[in-house]
């Protein structure tokens, strides 16, 4: 006899919990093709407005660089000891931003996190273009730009080679490798999508896609080789990405200057890179979602996951930041401690506090679901986080020059001038131009991977429903 | 061919510097001693350096902006360890001539991306102007900040005609975008070494002087060959108990021990600047002993 | 060798295609080999492709070769360059320092492994490439295709098998 005198209903919903839907798994594959290929159509007026604005910004940067090239780096307000200025800071910023694509494509690939599938394509594109933009700064900051090729290890009749002990040569090797590998990775992952474009395109564009898709027919041996190659490239790209920003960090870490000579710099830089990259992905996510009406693919649950990832990385960065301060504060080098105090209380103190607030406090907005799912807030937050990261790079470079070992050489009233700011603005214009061109020529959402995501999730859901249906029913009273 | 080089010379290629007695058998190791007690801050050395090495005078505006090109700078300090009553007191300045310290373990040499700077067999830090691409990493790494960058194209505007007639023909005029620094007047050294080699000997002590040592009216700057134990500079380094390849110096260790024991031994005046960074500089400064104010 | 014919059948989903492949494998029809049956699909489906039999992939061997070559040749190249007759001591460090050489060797090892991987994949694609073979644009949208290279006599039998398994469209040449 039943103790509770009530009818027990048969359970109608499945007994297994289904996760919140990252994507509607009932989208038809034909619909996916159509939605994404629509983004490659002739652009509207707003696109051209923004494109030409970016072009204008880039041309302004080019004008500043031509002036600097012809007259000398002195016009950029650089002096002794402030020899590096904003160029190196922004160079590191752009390299940092490039790590996001690798994180999303490669790291999440080997972790089988399939929520990356609708968003990794534009993230990889962002990686490639960030690296190209960073390369600009390597040239801009040189005193004799026209002889930049001395850094490359080419055989010359004078038997002179670059100095392989120099971190800048390691930079050149690492960034060259990373750029090459990123471009290869981006292109290779696009081959099945380029085949889709080829099948739908007409005229000259058809020839263009046919050449690029190297005879892709979706055959089983093509897929098998493709999968193995893609996975191998991802596994090779991850250590490369980690090493690239670590090497950029050694530009500072191998120097004995106060504020730089810290072994925590390589992981600190890598964490900062992942951080600014993730924030940039959120920004581009929101822009692309709105512009191309990708709401079905770049969904709010995926944005939430991105935000949670960004928050996790921001906490890693905060920890490494605090550790750097703690190591200096409790360490034995009085000069490094003085440089830290100068950072917090000297000429650049406002920027230092801004960096710490933007980098460590603002990410807490990502912990509130209401804010995380509110698109305008996330747009503003992601831009603020990136601003914080740019300031971080500035705070690494300038205060050490301002307050080094030799008091006679201190120069703490240095600020950049219009030439430096112009060139940096030009770099943003260059990046935006490249990215906009990419979005109109290549599909910015990976069609075949979204199909796979939809397929696997619908299979899983049907499987779960089948299991639930065949599970034993609870006993009736 | 290079691989053979590598395998047969492996142990020589792995040697760290500086080694003790590294210059024992070498003919030359150029070094300096600067007596801060004798220095009056007259700037004759700086002016001589400008004349000898074709340094451009950048003008007041660029000097204030920090873009000066003086390879040798006279630094002024007041009231060591005292509270100052005004920012620039009338009396009591101490002067310190600072130029490239020609460090044995130079932080600048290791970071140049194109290898425009390295250590010569006679112990100088060399700067190769035509290899330099102007990345300024060497200056970033220099703790003394004695490397100067050509921020502008001085050959075209620093010496309006007929001032270019006074340029020293033995020294390159540097274009924009290259790094330069004190070379211990390497052009004079090369000429002297060449003359001595023709006569089958090494350069005698006092036969060659840097421009600054030559111009100093109070003989505060002494220049010579540390590898020649009979030279004035070598004797002064010995008297000051400073060893080129040692850190910490034995006398500093001894002094610490003496202080701990409460003994107050006499301190020899010679020291090297920022020695704890292990740059092993080739310039010894003799501490000032006369009282600050007259 | 007599001229071969091709037949391409389109299916709606992987289950239907898998059943058709199983039927091909179990059929006693002469004139074609399982090796000449290929599956064309818009997405990768290793389980369905496994029905075709083992088709090993050798790309990673080339990655390994590339990695080993890159690391060894890289280190030797850099050390030899540093050790050439223009030996220039820098800082307090040896002329052939190990940590910087290791850093560059690491980068070159990854770069060479990547090059070997991608070149070997390109070579595999080129080797398998068959000109002007049947293809249907619906394969890049949402249909699954099975392509069989067979003797002309076997085409009719194959067509029969495909029709029994609800093929949407059959083309031949």
PDB file of N, CA and C in Angstrom, chain A residues 402-463:
ATOM      1  N   UNK A 402      61.652  55.408 -17.847  1.00  0.00           N
ATOM      2  CA  UNK A 402      61.556  56.660 -17.107  1.00  0.00           C
ATOM      3  C   UNK A 402      62.300  56.604 -15.780  1.00  0.00           C
ATOM      4  N   UNK A 403      62.449  55.384 -15.231  1.00  0.00           N
ATOM      5  CA  UNK A 403      62.920  55.277 -13.845  1.00  0.00           C
ATOM      6  C   UNK A 403      63.841  54.080 -13.718  1.00  0.00           C
ATOM      7  N   UNK A 404      64.955  54.096 -14.475  1.00  0.00           N
ATOM      8  CA  UNK A 404      65.832  52.923 -14.517  1.00  0.00           C
ATOM      9  C   UNK A 404      66.848  52.904 -13.396  1.00  0.00           C
ATOM     10  N   UNK A 405      67.981  52.265 -13.672  1.00  0.00           N
ATOM     11  CA  UNK A 405      69.023  52.132 -12.647  1.00  0.00           C
ATOM     12  C   UNK A 405      69.776  53.414 -12.390  1.00  0.00           C
ATOM     13  N   UNK A 406      69.852  54.286 -13.399  1.00  0.00           N
ATOM     14  CA  UNK A 406      70.770  55.417 -13.317  1.00  0.00           C
ATOM     15  C   UNK A 406      69.982  56.695 -13.146  1.00  0.00           C
ATOM     16  N   UNK A 407      69.918  57.269 -11.940  1.00  0.00           N
ATOM     17  CA  UNK A 407      69.029  58.405 -11.696  1.00  0.00           C
ATOM     18  C   UNK A 407      69.252  59.591 -12.632  1.00  0.00           C
ATOM     19  N   UNK A 408      70.487  59.829 -13.049  1.00  0.00           N
ATOM     20  CA  UNK A 408      70.741  60.967 -13.933  1.00  0.00           C
ATOM     21  C   UNK A 408      69.938  60.845 -15.208  1.00  0.00           C
ATOM     22  N   UNK A 409      69.618  59.621 -15.628  1.00  0.00           N
ATOM     23  CA  UNK A 409      68.958  59.416 -16.915  1.00  0.00           C
ATOM     24  C   UNK A 409      67.434  59.342 -16.791  1.00  0.00           C
ATOM     25  N   UNK A 410      66.894  59.515 -15.588  1.00  0.00           N
ATOM     26  CA  UNK A 410      65.445  59.417 -15.451  1.00  0.00           C
ATOM     27  C   UNK A 410      64.748  60.490 -16.275  1.00  0.00           C
ATOM     28  N   UNK A 411      63.693  60.068 -16.970  1.00  0.00           N
ATOM     29  CA  UNK A 411      62.918  61.013 -17.763  1.00  0.00           C
ATOM     30  C   UNK A 411      61.462  60.646 -17.599  1.00  0.00           C
ATOM     31  N   UNK A 412      60.834  61.202 -16.572  1.00  0.00           N
ATOM     32  CA  UNK A 412      59.479  60.761 -16.282  1.00  0.00           C
ATOM     33  C   UNK A 412      58.437  61.765 -16.734  1.00  0.00           C
ATOM     34  N   UNK A 413      58.810  62.691 -17.636  1.00  0.00           N
ATOM     35  CA  UNK A 413      57.789  63.589 -18.163  1.00  0.00           C
ATOM     36  C   UNK A 413      57.621  63.361 -19.660  1.00  0.00           C
ATOM     37  N   UNK A 414      57.811  62.106 -20.076  1.00  0.00           N
ATOM     38  CA  UNK A 414      57.730  61.795 -21.490  1.00  0.00           C
ATOM     39  C   UNK A 414      56.325  61.378 -21.866  1.00  0.00           C
ATOM     40  N   UNK A 415      55.816  61.926 -22.937  1.00  0.00           N
ATOM     41  CA  UNK A 415      54.532  61.501 -23.483  1.00  0.00           C
ATOM     42  C   UNK A 415      54.675  61.373 -24.988  1.00  0.00           C
ATOM     43  N   UNK A 416      53.887  60.478 -25.614  1.00  0.00           N
ATOM     44  CA  UNK A 416      53.966  60.351 -27.064  1.00  0.00           C
ATOM     45  C   UNK A 416      53.346  61.560 -27.754  1.00  0.00           C
ATOM     46  N   UNK A 417      53.670  61.720 -29.041  1.00  0.00           N
ATOM     47  CA  UNK A 417      53.101  62.852 -29.758  1.00  0.00           C
ATOM     48  C   UNK A 417      52.264  62.377 -30.943  1.00  0.00           C
ATOM     49  N   UNK A 418      51.825  63.332 -31.775  1.00  0.00           N
ATOM     50  CA  UNK A 418      50.850  63.020 -32.812  1.00  0.00           C
ATOM     51  C   UNK A 418      51.377  62.010 -33.834  1.00  0.00           C
ATOM     52  N   UNK A 419      52.680  61.972 -34.063  1.00  0.00           N
ATOM     53  CA  UNK A 419      53.226  61.035 -35.041  1.00  0.00           C
ATOM     54  C   UNK A 419      53.006  59.601 -34.567  1.00  0.00           C
ATOM     55  N   UNK A 420      53.329  59.351 -33.293  1.00  0.00           N
ATOM     56  CA  UNK A 420      53.152  57.993 -32.770  1.00  0.00           C
ATOM     57  C   UNK A 420      51.688  57.598 -32.767  1.00  0.00           C
ATOM     58  N   UNK A 421      50.838  58.537 -32.303  1.00  0.00           N
ATOM     59  CA  UNK A 421      49.414  58.220 -32.200  1.00  0.00           C
ATOM     60  C   UNK A 421      48.831  58.020 -33.594  1.00  0.00           C
ATOM     61  N   UNK A 422      49.318  58.818 -34.564  1.00  0.00           N
ATOM     62  CA  UNK A 422      48.833  58.675 -35.930  1.00  0.00           C
ATOM     63  C   UNK A 422      49.157  57.309 -36.510  1.00  0.00           C
ATOM     64  N   UNK A 423      50.375  56.861 -36.258  1.00  0.00           N
ATOM     65  CA  UNK A 423      50.758  55.561 -36.806  1.00  0.00           C
ATOM     66  C   UNK A 423      49.966  54.436 -36.144  1.00  0.00           C
ATOM     67  N   UNK A 424      49.708  54.580 -34.849  1.00  0.00           N
ATOM     68  CA  UNK A 424      48.917  53.545 -34.169  1.00  0.00           C
ATOM     69  C   UNK A 424      47.496  53.525 -34.697  1.00  0.00           C
ATOM     70  N   UNK A 425      46.915  54.719 -34.898  1.00  0.00           N
ATOM     71  CA  UNK A 425      45.561  54.772 -35.470  1.00  0.00           C
ATOM     72  C   UNK A 425      45.568  54.139 -36.854  1.00  0.00           C
ATOM     73  N   UNK A 426      46.640  54.412 -37.629  1.00  0.00           N
ATOM     74  CA  UNK A 426      46.755  53.803 -38.951  1.00  0.00           C
ATOM     75  C   UNK A 426      46.754  52.294 -38.892  1.00  0.00           C
ATOM     76  N   UNK A 427      47.381  51.740 -37.846  1.00  0.00           N
ATOM     77  CA  UNK A 427      47.420  50.281 -37.733  1.00  0.00           C
ATOM     78  C   UNK A 427      46.028  49.717 -37.485  1.00  0.00           C
ATOM     79  N   UNK A 428      45.221  50.437 -36.705  1.00  0.00           N
ATOM     80  CA  UNK A 428      43.842  49.967 -36.498  1.00  0.00           C
ATOM     81  C   UNK A 428      43.063  50.025 -37.804  1.00  0.00           C
ATOM     82  N   UNK A 429      43.317  51.081 -38.592  1.00  0.00           N
ATOM     83  CA  UNK A 429      42.656  51.175 -39.893  1.00  0.00           C
ATOM     84  C   UNK A 429      43.051  50.029 -40.806  1.00  0.00           C
ATOM     85  N   UNK A 430      44.327  49.704 -40.811  1.00  0.00           N
ATOM     86  CA  UNK A 430      44.856  48.595 -41.632  1.00  0.00           C
ATOM     87  C   UNK A 430      44.190  47.279 -41.252  1.00  0.00           C
ATOM     88  N   UNK A 431      44.120  47.024 -39.934  1.00  0.00           N
ATOM     89  CA  UNK A 431      43.521  45.781 -39.467  1.00  0.00           C
ATOM     90  C   UNK A 431      42.059  45.697 -39.875  1.00  0.00           C
ATOM     91  N   UNK A 432      41.321  46.803 -39.671  1.00  0.00           N
ATOM     92  CA  UNK A 432      39.887  46.805 -39.989  1.00  0.00           C
ATOM     93  C   UNK A 432      39.677  46.568 -41.480  1.00  0.00           C
ATOM     94  N   UNK A 433      40.503  47.211 -42.306  1.00  0.00           N
ATOM     95  CA  UNK A 433      40.386  47.030 -43.756  1.00  0.00           C
ATOM     96  C   UNK A 433      40.570  45.571 -44.127  1.00  0.00           C
ATOM     97  N   UNK A 434      41.627  44.967 -43.617  1.00  0.00           N
ATOM     98  CA  UNK A 434      41.911  43.571 -43.955  1.00  0.00           C
ATOM     99  C   UNK A 434      40.767  42.668 -43.517  1.00  0.00           C
ATOM    100  N   UNK A 435      40.271  42.910 -42.301  1.00  0.00           N
ATOM    101  CA  UNK A 435      39.217  42.055 -41.787  1.00  0.00           C
ATOM    102  C   UNK A 435      37.948  42.208 -42.598  1.00  0.00           C
ATOM    103  N   UNK A 436      37.639  43.439 -42.989  1.00  0.00           N
ATOM    104  CA  UNK A 436      36.419  43.647 -43.774  1.00  0.00           C
ATOM    105  C   UNK A 436      36.535  42.989 -45.145  1.00  0.00           C
ATOM    106  N   UNK A 437      37.729  43.049 -45.726  1.00  0.00           N
ATOM    107  CA  UNK A 437      37.918  42.386 -47.008  1.00  0.00           C
ATOM    108  C   UNK A 437      37.734  40.879 -46.859  1.00  0.00           C
ATOM    109  N   UNK A 438      38.300  40.348 -45.765  1.00  0.00           N
ATOM    110  CA  UNK A 438      38.180  38.916 -45.525  1.00  0.00           C
ATOM    111  C   UNK A 438      36.721  38.501 -45.451  1.00  0.00           C
ATOM    112  N   UNK A 439      35.914  39.289 -44.704  1.00  0.00           N
ATOM    113  CA  UNK A 439      34.521  38.886 -44.485  1.00  0.00           C
ATOM    114  C   UNK A 439      33.713  38.858 -45.753  1.00  0.00           C
ATOM    115  N   UNK A 440      34.168  39.596 -46.776  1.00  0.00           N
ATOM    116  CA  UNK A 440      33.379  39.627 -48.009  1.00  0.00           C
ATOM    117  C   UNK A 440      33.894  38.649 -49.054  1.00  0.00           C
ATOM    118  N   UNK A 441      35.074  38.113 -48.844  1.00  0.00           N
ATOM    119  CA  UNK A 441      35.613  37.181 -49.833  1.00  0.00           C
ATOM    120  C   UNK A 441      35.524  35.740 -49.348  1.00  0.00           C
ATOM    121  N   UNK A 442      35.698  35.546 -48.049  1.00  0.00           N
ATOM    122  CA  UNK A 442      35.694  34.197 -47.511  1.00  0.00           C
ATOM    123  C   UNK A 442      34.575  34.075 -46.482  1.00  0.00           C
ATOM    124  N   UNK A 443      33.991  32.877 -46.348  1.00  0.00           N
ATOM    125  CA  UNK A 443      32.900  32.738 -45.373  1.00  0.00           C
ATOM    126  C   UNK A 443      33.433  32.883 -43.952  1.00  0.00           C
ATOM    127  N   UNK A 444      32.826  33.824 -43.198  1.00  0.00           N
ATOM    128  CA  UNK A 444      33.331  34.077 -41.850  1.00  0.00           C
ATOM    129  C   UNK A 444      32.753  33.125 -40.818  1.00  0.00           C
ATOM    130  N   UNK A 445      31.853  32.236 -41.236  1.00  0.00           N
ATOM    131  CA  UNK A 445      31.403  31.158 -40.359  1.00  0.00           C
ATOM    132  C   UNK A 445      31.740  29.860 -41.082  1.00  0.00           C
ATOM    133  N   UNK A 446      32.251  28.897 -40.341  1.00  0.00           N
ATOM    134  CA  UNK A 446      32.667  27.655 -40.976  1.00  0.00           C
ATOM    135  C   UNK A 446      31.455  26.773 -41.230  1.00  0.00           C
ATOM    136  N   UNK A 447      31.049  26.677 -42.486  1.00  0.00           N
ATOM    137  CA  UNK A 447      29.781  25.996 -42.783  1.00  0.00           C
ATOM    138  C   UNK A 447      29.843  24.519 -42.454  1.00  0.00           C
ATOM    139  N   UNK A 448      30.939  23.858 -42.852  1.00  0.00           N
ATOM    140  CA  UNK A 448      30.965  22.401 -42.653  1.00  0.00           C
ATOM    141  C   UNK A 448      31.042  22.057 -41.173  1.00  0.00           C
ATOM    142  N   UNK A 449      31.726  22.899 -40.388  1.00  0.00           N
ATOM    143  CA  UNK A 449      31.812  22.594 -38.957  1.00  0.00           C
ATOM    144  C   UNK A 449      30.479  22.845 -38.262  1.00  0.00           C
ATOM    145  N   UNK A 450      29.731  23.873 -38.705  1.00  0.00           N
ATOM    146  CA  UNK A 450      28.417  24.122 -38.103  1.00  0.00           C
ATOM    147  C   UNK A 450      27.488  22.953 -38.438  1.00  0.00           C
ATOM    148  N   UNK A 451      27.598  22.440 -39.691  1.00  0.00           N
ATOM    149  CA  UNK A 451      26.789  21.275 -40.052  1.00  0.00           C
ATOM    150  C   UNK A 451      27.109  20.107 -39.144  1.00  0.00           C
ATOM    151  N   UNK A 452      28.408  19.917 -38.892  1.00  0.00           N
ATOM    152  CA  UNK A 452      28.803  18.821 -37.996  1.00  0.00           C
ATOM    153  C   UNK A 452      28.239  19.023 -36.604  1.00  0.00           C
ATOM    154  N   UNK A 453      28.304  20.262 -36.137  1.00  0.00           N
ATOM    155  CA  UNK A 453      27.807  20.573 -34.788  1.00  0.00           C
ATOM    156  C   UNK A 453      26.320  20.247 -34.699  1.00  0.00           C
ATOM    157  N   UNK A 454      25.571  20.708 -35.708  1.00  0.00           N
ATOM    158  CA  UNK A 454      24.127  20.483 -35.736  1.00  0.00           C
ATOM    159  C   UNK A 454      23.840  18.990 -35.818  1.00  0.00           C
ATOM    160  N   UNK A 455      24.594  18.292 -36.685  1.00  0.00           N
ATOM    161  CA  UNK A 455      24.380  16.859 -36.876  1.00  0.00           C
ATOM    162  C   UNK A 455      24.629  16.096 -35.587  1.00  0.00           C
ATOM    163  N   UNK A 456      25.775  16.339 -34.957  1.00  0.00           N
ATOM    164  CA  UNK A 456      26.109  15.578 -33.766  1.00  0.00           C
ATOM    165  C   UNK A 456      25.164  15.872 -32.625  1.00  0.00           C
ATOM    166  N   UNK A 457      24.758  17.147 -32.502  1.00  0.00           N
ATOM    167  CA  UNK A 457      23.853  17.470 -31.403  1.00  0.00           C
ATOM    168  C   UNK A 457      22.479  16.869 -31.626  1.00  0.00           C
ATOM    169  N   UNK A 458      22.016  16.861 -32.908  1.00  0.00           N
ATOM    170  CA  UNK A 458      20.692  16.280 -33.136  1.00  0.00           C
ATOM    171  C   UNK A 458      20.755  14.777 -32.930  1.00  0.00           C
ATOM    172  N   UNK A 459      21.871  14.147 -33.330  1.00  0.00           N
ATOM    173  CA  UNK A 459      22.019  12.716 -33.078  1.00  0.00           C
ATOM    174  C   UNK A 459      22.001  12.424 -31.589  1.00  0.00           C
ATOM    175  N   UNK A 460      22.724  13.267 -30.830  1.00  0.00           N
ATOM    176  CA  UNK A 460      22.788  13.056 -29.375  1.00  0.00           C
ATOM    177  C   UNK A 460      21.423  13.231 -28.750  1.00  0.00           C
ATOM    178  N   UNK A 461      20.700  14.246 -29.228  1.00  0.00           N
ATOM    179  CA  UNK A 461      19.377  14.500 -28.652  1.00  0.00           C
ATOM    180  C   UNK A 461      18.428  13.355 -28.953  1.00  0.00           C
ATOM    181  N   UNK A 462      18.500  12.860 -30.210  1.00  0.00           N
ATOM    182  CA  UNK A 462      17.613  11.749 -30.560  1.00  0.00           C
ATOM    183  C   UNK A 462      17.988  10.524 -29.745  1.00  0.00           C
ATOM    184  N   UNK A 463      19.291  10.317 -29.571  1.00  0.00           N
ATOM    185  CA  UNK A 463      19.741   9.183 -28.783  1.00  0.00           C
ATOM    186  C   UNK A 463      19.264   9.273 -27.346  1.00  0.00           C
TER     187      UNK A 463
END
